[in-house]
Amino acid sequence: MANALKGTSTVCFVWKVPTPEGVQALRDFFEFHFTYMQEKSYQQGPLELIQYTISESPEYDNDASWHEGQFPRTTGRTIFTLFEIYRTPDGLHHHFIDGKDFAPELYEIATTYNIELHIMNQMKVIQSLWD
């Protein structure tokens, strides 16, 4: 059903990791985080977590290669994204409050391994296809 997720709240973290050691540190953290999310997330109600994904890939140069059916050159960094969708802003806000216990560890990993971090928080879905 089109727009089934319209109005839900999202967060997206993007890590740009320059070293193999940093890549492994984030992979190890995500193993913990996956288990944490399974145990702590609500599966229904106003705090419901609808979607949770972690993605990993090389970072690619931004050029027209994609439009020509080719993969662009890689930069040497690895990109990780964490994407979560919550039923309400309160669900996402609640998760950040719960996450205060492990947030310092995550920020320490970013600092130690010179990882660039971008956080897009409390965004609203304005369109969605298929739920």
Coordinates of C-alpha atoms in Angstrom, one line a residue:
M1 CA 0.0 0.0 0.0
A2 CA 1.4 3.4 -1.0
N3 CA 2.3 5.8 1.8
A4 CA 1.7 3.3 4.6
L5 CA 4.8 4.8 6.3
K6 CA 3.8 8.4 5.7
G7 CA 4.2 10.4 8.9
T8 CA 6.5 7.9 10.7
S9 CA 9.8 9.1 12.2
T10 CA 13.2 8.1 11.0
V11 CA 16.8 8.4 11.9
C12 CA 19.8 7.7 9.7
F13 CA 23.4 7.5 10.8
V14 CA 26.1 7.5 8.2
W15 CA 29.7 6.5 9.1
K16 CA 32.6 7.1 6.7
V17 CA 35.4 4.9 7.8
P18 CA 39.0 5.3 6.6
T19 CA 40.7 2.2 8.0
P20 CA 40.2 -1.5 8.2
E21 CA 40.6 -1.3 12.0
G22 CA 37.7 1.2 12.1
V23 CA 35.6 -1.0 9.9
Q24 CA 36.1 -3.9 12.3
A25 CA 35.4 -1.8 15.3
L26 CA 32.0 -0.7 13.8
R27 CA 31.2 -4.3 12.8
D28 CA 31.8 -5.4 16.3
F29 CA 29.7 -2.6 17.7
F30 CA 26.9 -3.5 15.3
E31 CA 26.8 -7.1 16.5
F32 CA 26.1 -5.7 20.0
H33 CA 23.6 -3.1 18.7
F34 CA 21.6 -5.8 16.8
T35 CA 21.2 -7.8 20.0
Y36 CA 20.4 -4.7 22.0
M37 CA 17.7 -3.7 19.4
Q38 CA 16.1 -7.1 19.5
E39 CA 15.9 -7.0 23.3
K40 CA 14.9 -3.3 23.8
S41 CA 12.7 -2.4 20.8
Y42 CA 9.0 -2.3 21.0
Q43 CA 7.1 -4.3 18.3
Q44 CA 3.8 -2.5 18.7
G45 CA 2.2 0.6 20.2
P46 CA 3.4 4.2 20.1
L47 CA 7.1 3.4 20.7
E48 CA 7.1 0.7 17.9
L49 CA 10.2 0.2 15.8
I50 CA 9.0 -0.6 12.3
Q51 CA 12.3 -1.0 10.5
Y52 CA 15.9 -1.5 11.5
T53 CA 18.7 -1.9 8.9
I54 CA 22.5 -1.7 8.9
S55 CA 24.2 -1.4 5.5
E56 CA 27.9 -1.5 4.5
S57 CA 29.7 -0.8 1.2
P58 CA 32.7 0.9 -0.3
E59 CA 32.4 4.6 -0.7
Y60 CA 32.1 5.4 -4.4
D61 CA 33.1 8.6 -6.2
N62 CA 30.2 10.7 -7.3
D63 CA 30.3 10.7 -11.0
A64 CA 28.2 9.7 -14.0
S65 CA 29.5 6.1 -14.1
W66 CA 26.3 4.9 -12.5
H67 CA 24.2 6.3 -15.3
E68 CA 26.5 4.6 -17.8
G69 CA 25.9 1.2 -16.2
Q70 CA 29.3 1.1 -14.5
F71 CA 30.5 1.3 -10.9
P72 CA 32.5 4.4 -10.2
R73 CA 35.9 4.2 -8.6
T74 CA 36.0 3.7 -4.8
T75 CA 37.6 6.2 -2.4
G76 CA 39.2 3.7 -0.1
R77 CA 36.7 4.4 2.7
T78 CA 33.9 2.1 3.8
I79 CA 30.4 3.5 4.4
F80 CA 28.0 2.2 7.0
T81 CA 24.4 3.3 7.4
L82 CA 22.0 2.6 10.2
F83 CA 18.4 3.4 9.3
E84 CA 15.5 3.1 11.7
I85 CA 11.8 3.9 11.3
Y86 CA 9.5 4.4 14.3
R87 CA 5.8 4.6 14.5
T88 CA 6.0 8.0 16.3
P89 CA 8.5 10.7 17.3
D90 CA 8.2 9.4 20.9
G91 CA 9.5 6.0 19.9
L92 CA 12.6 7.5 18.3
H93 CA 13.1 9.9 21.2
H94 CA 12.7 7.0 23.7
H95 CA 15.4 5.0 21.8
F96 CA 17.9 7.9 22.1
I97 CA 17.2 8.1 25.8
D98 CA 17.8 4.3 26.1
G99 CA 20.9 4.6 24.0
K100 CA 22.7 7.0 26.4
D101 CA 24.4 4.0 28.0
F102 CA 26.3 2.9 24.9
A103 CA 26.5 6.3 23.0
P104 CA 29.9 7.2 24.6
E105 CA 31.4 4.0 23.3
L106 CA 30.1 4.7 19.8
Y107 CA 31.5 8.2 19.8
E108 CA 34.8 6.9 21.2
I109 CA 35.0 4.5 18.3
A110 CA 34.4 7.4 15.9
T111 CA 37.1 9.5 17.5
T112 CA 39.7 6.7 17.9
Y113 CA 39.4 5.6 14.2
N114 CA 38.9 9.1 12.7
I115 CA 35.4 8.1 11.5
E116 CA 33.2 10.8 10.0
L117 CA 29.7 10.6 11.4
H118 CA 26.5 12.2 10.1
I119 CA 23.2 11.9 12.0
M120 CA 19.8 12.8 10.4
N121 CA 17.4 12.6 13.3
Q122 CA 13.6 13.0 13.8
M123 CA 12.9 13.1 10.1
K124 CA 9.3 12.5 8.8
V125 CA 8.5 10.1 6.0
I126 CA 6.7 12.1 3.4
Q127 CA 6.3 9.3 0.8
S128 CA 6.6 5.5 0.8
L129 CA 5.9 2.7 -1.5
W130 CA 4.9 -0.8 -0.4
D131 CA 5.2 -1.6 3.3

